[in-house]
């Protein structure tokens, strides 16, 4: 760890990791697979850091590596759902690099906003994320229609977005002279 | 029948389909429509990117306790496969690391455990990765002379207790700023400009979170007794899926300064500290509110590693301050 280049790679990777994680998650749709691929991306980033041009932004470079690792995982594992075309993947990678910084600012409020989620929506979130259940299984457990479960999760996320925007606006109001 | 089929995607329909694609519940036609929109429309691509970040962040926030089990297990392979473990450590750190909620038990031997942790901590070199837990918020970004100050988030801290350390941070322009001490003098090696050296070993140590509060394992000049004197200590044993034990220190109501809560995760067999979290640090001098340190390496460092000469070229100007 005394090598400055390695330290720099660690730091840059840590900063880029939330966006890379979200990108991989959107492409593979599976938590475990996302984490396996992220480990491969991290190793590839460390191994190829010498080829990174420090005068250019790090995140697009890391997202390029992530796309390769997702493609490698597809080849190794055979087919897994690929909802986006290659052109859409490239467009999403570019978009991710553009929005990353602002979104990290917003997501700093996520924990607070999650605490506001209660009742049945919270129960569904817990089954989905902590329990790792598929939506149709959640519907079965709770005696609901799968579509209702899906819509409830969407509403929760929209509420979270609204809550985050509210917090951002409040903070901007406080910091205004 | 799909209500969105063959209709132009308004904002509501676009949001619904995007969520459904990320949740893997969209049909093939809907997934293709979303994919085509992302490929053709940069605005929609950015909207989808924001949604994807939200989905991933919610997943991380709600599963961090589950993830911690796997992360802790990965960390145990450091002696066998150091490089992979370093990577796992970074990932574990980013995922919220080893803060698994387990049943609490109060034991009389908390101070004995602390003494053992101290003894082991002093027995060799340790390198930690540092993360500011509120790094995403604007308030965590400090500025100096109008520029972002070197950030503690993502820093690497190497320590040889009781008094030697090197802290590596990046400044706002991506240059590396090193501060350190060999126990008898302190120094700073900025990305540009002269190296500064002081005979006061405490000089330049203000960048270390907790350094002003005598917190064990962070203040290289501090006293580990501070934790026992000013904090209520509580032991949390390992559980089935979580091999790390924890010691939680909560600041006594009559104690002043220091973080409100300190949590240390350690290997019960070896007393080796893996993760330490300082929460609600005093904000009078700025800096992050909460930080986390994760062990990434325990290999011995070179004997000269803690001297400034090891970190810059011989041609670099050196200013001795006193």
PDB file of C-alpha atoms in Angstrom, chain A residues 16-174:
ATOM      1  CA  UNK A  16     -16.528   5.673  -8.538  1.00  0.00           C
ATOM      2  CA  UNK A  17     -17.913   2.512  -6.968  1.00  0.00           C
ATOM      3  CA  UNK A  18     -21.537   3.661  -6.299  1.00  0.00           C
ATOM      4  CA  UNK A  19     -22.072   4.608  -9.953  1.00  0.00           C
ATOM      5  CA  UNK A  20     -20.319   1.483 -11.257  1.00  0.00           C
ATOM      6  CA  UNK A  21     -22.384  -0.656  -8.890  1.00  0.00           C
ATOM      7  CA  UNK A  22     -25.627   0.953 -10.087  1.00  0.00           C
ATOM      8  CA  UNK A  23     -24.584   0.500 -13.708  1.00  0.00           C
ATOM      9  CA  UNK A  24     -23.785  -3.196 -13.244  1.00  0.00           C
ATOM     10  CA  UNK A  25     -26.981  -3.734 -11.244  1.00  0.00           C
ATOM     11  CA  UNK A  26     -29.044  -2.209 -14.040  1.00  0.00           C
ATOM     12  CA  UNK A  27     -27.398  -4.537 -16.559  1.00  0.00           C
ATOM     13  CA  UNK A  28     -27.526  -7.816 -14.625  1.00  0.00           C
ATOM     14  CA  UNK A  29     -30.476  -7.312 -12.261  1.00  0.00           C
ATOM     15  CA  UNK A  30     -29.116  -9.674  -9.638  1.00  0.00           C
ATOM     16  CA  UNK A  31     -27.495  -8.607  -6.403  1.00  0.00           C
ATOM     17  CA  UNK A  32     -25.104 -11.544  -6.072  1.00  0.00           C
ATOM     18  CA  UNK A  33     -24.013 -11.370  -9.684  1.00  0.00           C
ATOM     19  CA  UNK A  34     -23.545  -7.614  -9.393  1.00  0.00           C
ATOM     20  CA  UNK A  35     -21.227  -8.079  -6.412  1.00  0.00           C
ATOM     21  CA  UNK A  36     -19.219 -10.807  -8.137  1.00  0.00           C
ATOM     22  CA  UNK A  37     -18.782  -8.641 -11.206  1.00  0.00           C
ATOM     23  CA  UNK A  38     -17.871  -5.638  -9.061  1.00  0.00           C
ATOM     24  CA  UNK A  39     -15.039  -7.635  -7.499  1.00  0.00           C
ATOM     25  CA  UNK A  40     -13.807  -8.498 -10.996  1.00  0.00           C
ATOM     26  CA  UNK A  41     -14.034  -4.837 -11.979  1.00  0.00           C
ATOM     27  CA  UNK A  42     -12.078  -3.799  -8.891  1.00  0.00           C
ATOM     28  CA  UNK A  43      -9.321  -6.311  -9.659  1.00  0.00           C
ATOM     29  CA  UNK A  44      -9.221  -5.192 -13.296  1.00  0.00           C
ATOM     30  CA  UNK A  45      -9.043  -1.532 -12.220  1.00  0.00           C
ATOM     31  CA  UNK A  46      -6.084  -2.249  -9.937  1.00  0.00           C
ATOM     32  CA  UNK A  47      -4.342  -4.366 -12.528  1.00  0.00           C
ATOM     33  CA  UNK A  48      -4.726  -1.870 -15.334  1.00  0.00           C
ATOM     34  CA  UNK A  49      -4.377   1.371 -13.406  1.00  0.00           C
ATOM     35  CA  UNK A  50      -1.042   1.978 -15.150  1.00  0.00           C
ATOM     36  CA  UNK A  51      -2.917   2.374 -18.429  1.00  0.00           C
ATOM     37  CA  UNK A  52      -5.335   4.941 -16.989  1.00  0.00           C
ATOM     38  CA  UNK A  53      -4.716   8.445 -18.298  1.00  0.00           C
ATOM     39  CA  UNK A  54      -4.975  10.592 -15.164  1.00  0.00           C
ATOM     40  CA  UNK A  55      -5.758  13.687 -17.226  1.00  0.00           C
ATOM     41  CA  UNK A  56      -9.137  12.177 -18.097  1.00  0.00           C
ATOM     42  CA  UNK A  57     -12.104  11.443 -15.792  1.00  0.00           C
ATOM     43  CA  UNK A  58     -11.833   8.131 -13.963  1.00  0.00           C
ATOM     44  CA  UNK A  59     -15.487   7.096 -13.915  1.00  0.00           C
ATOM     45  CA  UNK A  60     -15.995   6.637 -17.704  1.00  0.00           C
ATOM     46  CA  UNK A  61     -12.813   4.549 -17.749  1.00  0.00           C
ATOM     47  CA  UNK A  62     -14.066   2.384 -14.873  1.00  0.00           C
ATOM     48  CA  UNK A  63     -17.486   2.042 -16.522  1.00  0.00           C
ATOM     49  CA  UNK A  64     -15.762   0.818 -19.683  1.00  0.00           C
ATOM     50  CA  UNK A  65     -14.054  -1.868 -17.608  1.00  0.00           C
ATOM     51  CA  UNK A  66     -17.399  -2.705 -16.019  1.00  0.00           C
ATOM     52  CA  UNK A  67     -19.006  -3.201 -19.443  1.00  0.00           C
ATOM     53  CA  UNK A  68     -16.210  -5.595 -20.390  1.00  0.00           C
ATOM     54  CA  UNK A  69     -16.601  -7.530 -17.143  1.00  0.00           C
ATOM     55  CA  UNK A  70     -20.375  -7.815 -17.636  1.00  0.00           C
ATOM     56  CA  UNK A  71     -19.712  -9.147 -21.156  1.00  0.00           C
ATOM     57  CA  UNK A  72     -17.141 -11.612 -19.735  1.00  0.00           C
ATOM     58  CA  UNK A  73     -19.661 -12.781 -17.134  1.00  0.00           C
ATOM     59  CA  UNK A  74     -22.238 -13.318 -19.879  1.00  0.00           C
ATOM     60  CA  UNK A  75     -19.763 -15.441 -21.829  1.00  0.00           C
ATOM     61  CA  UNK A  76     -18.771 -17.474 -18.756  1.00  0.00           C
ATOM     62  CA  UNK A  77     -22.280 -18.047 -17.504  1.00  0.00           C
ATOM     63  CA  UNK A  78     -24.171 -18.357 -20.736  1.00  0.00           C
ATOM     64  CA  UNK A  79     -27.314 -16.326 -20.986  1.00  0.00           C
ATOM     65  CA  UNK A  80     -28.639 -14.086 -18.273  1.00  0.00           C
ATOM     66  CA  UNK A  81     -31.192 -11.386 -18.874  1.00  0.00           C
ATOM     67  CA  UNK A  82     -29.775  -8.483 -20.853  1.00  0.00           C
ATOM     68  CA  UNK A  83     -32.552  -5.895 -20.925  1.00  0.00           C
ATOM     69  CA  UNK A  84     -30.545  -3.219 -22.726  1.00  0.00           C
ATOM     70  CA  UNK A  85     -29.074  -3.254 -26.206  1.00  0.00           C
ATOM     71  CA  UNK A  86     -25.377  -2.522 -26.688  1.00  0.00           C
ATOM     72  CA  UNK A  87     -26.220   0.983 -27.847  1.00  0.00           C
ATOM     73  CA  UNK A  88     -28.353   1.522 -24.742  1.00  0.00           C
ATOM     74  CA  UNK A  89     -25.551   0.216 -22.495  1.00  0.00           C
ATOM     75  CA  UNK A  90     -23.126   2.690 -24.042  1.00  0.00           C
ATOM     76  CA  UNK A  91     -25.632   5.519 -23.695  1.00  0.00           C
ATOM     77  CA  UNK A  92     -26.320   4.576 -20.073  1.00  0.00           C
ATOM     78  CA  UNK A  93     -22.600   4.495 -19.250  1.00  0.00           C
ATOM     79  CA  UNK A  94     -22.210   8.012 -20.646  1.00  0.00           C
ATOM     80  CA  UNK A  95     -25.293   9.192 -18.747  1.00  0.00           C
ATOM     81  CA  UNK A  96     -24.078   7.600 -15.518  1.00  0.00           C
ATOM     82  CA  UNK A  97     -20.819   9.530 -15.718  1.00  0.00           C
ATOM     83  CA  UNK A  98     -22.791  12.752 -16.211  1.00  0.00           C
ATOM     84  CA  UNK A  99     -25.222  12.368 -13.334  1.00  0.00           C
ATOM     85  CA  UNK A 100     -23.013  10.578 -10.796  1.00  0.00           C
ATOM     86  CA  UNK A 101     -21.791  13.571  -8.815  1.00  0.00           C
ATOM     87  CA  UNK A 102     -25.190  15.196  -8.364  1.00  0.00           C
ATOM     88  CA  UNK A 103     -26.831  11.905  -7.493  1.00  0.00           C
ATOM     89  CA  UNK A 104     -24.293  11.165  -4.770  1.00  0.00           C
ATOM     90  CA  UNK A 105     -25.204  14.492  -3.193  1.00  0.00           C
ATOM     91  CA  UNK A 106     -28.858  13.501  -3.291  1.00  0.00           C
ATOM     92  CA  UNK A 107     -28.349   9.965  -2.043  1.00  0.00           C
ATOM     93  CA  UNK A 108     -26.640  11.266   1.076  1.00  0.00           C
ATOM     94  CA  UNK A 109     -30.214  11.869   2.321  1.00  0.00           C
ATOM     95  CA  UNK A 110     -31.429   8.370   1.519  1.00  0.00           C
ATOM     96  CA  UNK A 111     -30.974   6.845   4.971  1.00  0.00           C
ATOM     97  CA  UNK A 112     -33.069   9.576   6.583  1.00  0.00           C
ATOM     98  CA  UNK A 113     -35.767   9.214   3.955  1.00  0.00           C
ATOM     99  CA  UNK A 114     -35.873   5.427   4.287  1.00  0.00           C
ATOM    100  CA  UNK A 115     -36.775   5.876   7.935  1.00  0.00           C
ATOM    101  CA  UNK A 116     -40.003   7.504   6.815  1.00  0.00           C
ATOM    102  CA  UNK A 117     -41.137   4.358   5.023  1.00  0.00           C
ATOM    103  CA  UNK A 118     -43.398   2.340   7.285  1.00  0.00           C
ATOM    104  CA  UNK A 119     -46.343  -0.060   7.309  1.00  0.00           C
ATOM    105  CA  UNK A 120     -47.024  -2.423   4.433  1.00  0.00           C
ATOM    106  CA  UNK A 121     -44.624  -0.643   2.018  1.00  0.00           C
ATOM    107  CA  UNK A 122     -41.822  -1.140   4.528  1.00  0.00           C
ATOM    108  CA  UNK A 123     -42.776  -4.774   4.918  1.00  0.00           C
ATOM    109  CA  UNK A 124     -42.571  -5.222   1.156  1.00  0.00           C
ATOM    110  CA  UNK A 125     -39.184  -3.467   1.036  1.00  0.00           C
ATOM    111  CA  UNK A 126     -37.835  -5.719   3.783  1.00  0.00           C
ATOM    112  CA  UNK A 127     -39.029  -8.867   2.012  1.00  0.00           C
ATOM    113  CA  UNK A 128     -37.597  -7.614  -1.275  1.00  0.00           C
ATOM    114  CA  UNK A 129     -34.203  -6.422  -0.070  1.00  0.00           C
ATOM    115  CA  UNK A 130     -33.420  -8.055   3.260  1.00  0.00           C
ATOM    116  CA  UNK A 131     -35.244 -11.266   2.394  1.00  0.00           C
ATOM    117  CA  UNK A 132     -34.170 -11.248  -1.257  1.00  0.00           C
ATOM    118  CA  UNK A 133     -37.612 -12.452  -2.400  1.00  0.00           C
ATOM    119  CA  UNK A 134     -38.857 -12.070  -5.951  1.00  0.00           C
ATOM    120  CA  UNK A 135     -41.944  -9.896  -6.427  1.00  0.00           C
ATOM    121  CA  UNK A 136     -44.259 -12.824  -7.151  1.00  0.00           C
ATOM    122  CA  UNK A 137     -43.061 -14.606  -4.001  1.00  0.00           C
ATOM    123  CA  UNK A 138     -43.709 -11.461  -1.946  1.00  0.00           C
ATOM    124  CA  UNK A 139     -47.202 -11.314  -3.420  1.00  0.00           C
ATOM    125  CA  UNK A 140     -47.739 -14.931  -2.390  1.00  0.00           C
ATOM    126  CA  UNK A 141     -46.477 -14.324   1.165  1.00  0.00           C
ATOM    127  CA  UNK A 142     -48.590 -11.206   1.676  1.00  0.00           C
ATOM    128  CA  UNK A 143     -51.638 -12.405  -0.247  1.00  0.00           C
ATOM    129  CA  UNK A 144     -51.414  -9.593  -2.795  1.00  0.00           C
ATOM    130  CA  UNK A 145     -51.373  -9.349  -6.576  1.00  0.00           C
ATOM    131  CA  UNK A 146     -47.814  -9.248  -8.029  1.00  0.00           C
ATOM    132  CA  UNK A 147     -48.739  -6.082  -9.869  1.00  0.00           C
ATOM    133  CA  UNK A 148     -49.735  -4.420  -6.590  1.00  0.00           C
ATOM    134  CA  UNK A 149     -46.396  -5.364  -5.031  1.00  0.00           C
ATOM    135  CA  UNK A 150     -44.554  -3.957  -8.030  1.00  0.00           C
ATOM    136  CA  UNK A 151     -46.566  -0.727  -7.931  1.00  0.00           C
ATOM    137  CA  UNK A 152     -46.046  -0.373  -4.178  1.00  0.00           C
ATOM    138  CA  UNK A 153     -42.270  -0.630  -4.616  1.00  0.00           C
ATOM    139  CA  UNK A 154     -42.413   1.952  -7.390  1.00  0.00           C
ATOM    140  CA  UNK A 155     -44.400   4.288  -5.159  1.00  0.00           C
ATOM    141  CA  UNK A 156     -41.859   3.851  -2.362  1.00  0.00           C
ATOM    142  CA  UNK A 157     -39.048   4.815  -4.696  1.00  0.00           C
ATOM    143  CA  UNK A 158     -40.941   7.833  -5.969  1.00  0.00           C
ATOM    144  CA  UNK A 159     -41.616   8.859  -2.359  1.00  0.00           C
ATOM    145  CA  UNK A 160     -37.922   8.464  -1.627  1.00  0.00           C
ATOM    146  CA  UNK A 161     -37.060  10.661  -4.583  1.00  0.00           C
ATOM    147  CA  UNK A 162     -39.529  13.299  -3.430  1.00  0.00           C
ATOM    148  CA  UNK A 163     -38.181  13.140   0.121  1.00  0.00           C
ATOM    149  CA  UNK A 164     -34.609  13.497  -1.125  1.00  0.00           C
ATOM    150  CA  UNK A 165     -35.558  16.507  -3.269  1.00  0.00           C
ATOM    151  CA  UNK A 166     -37.284  18.039  -0.259  1.00  0.00           C
ATOM    152  CA  UNK A 167     -34.161  17.610   1.870  1.00  0.00           C
ATOM    153  CA  UNK A 168     -31.961  19.009  -0.879  1.00  0.00           C
ATOM    154  CA  UNK A 169     -34.196  22.060  -1.192  1.00  0.00           C
ATOM    155  CA  UNK A 170     -34.226  22.567   2.571  1.00  0.00           C
ATOM    156  CA  UNK A 171     -30.454  22.369   2.715  1.00  0.00           C
ATOM    157  CA  UNK A 172     -30.088  24.816  -0.155  1.00  0.00           C
ATOM    158  CA  UNK A 173     -32.446  27.166   1.672  1.00  0.00           C
ATOM    159  CA  UNK A 174     -30.361  26.967   4.856  1.00  0.00           C
TER     160      UNK A 174
END
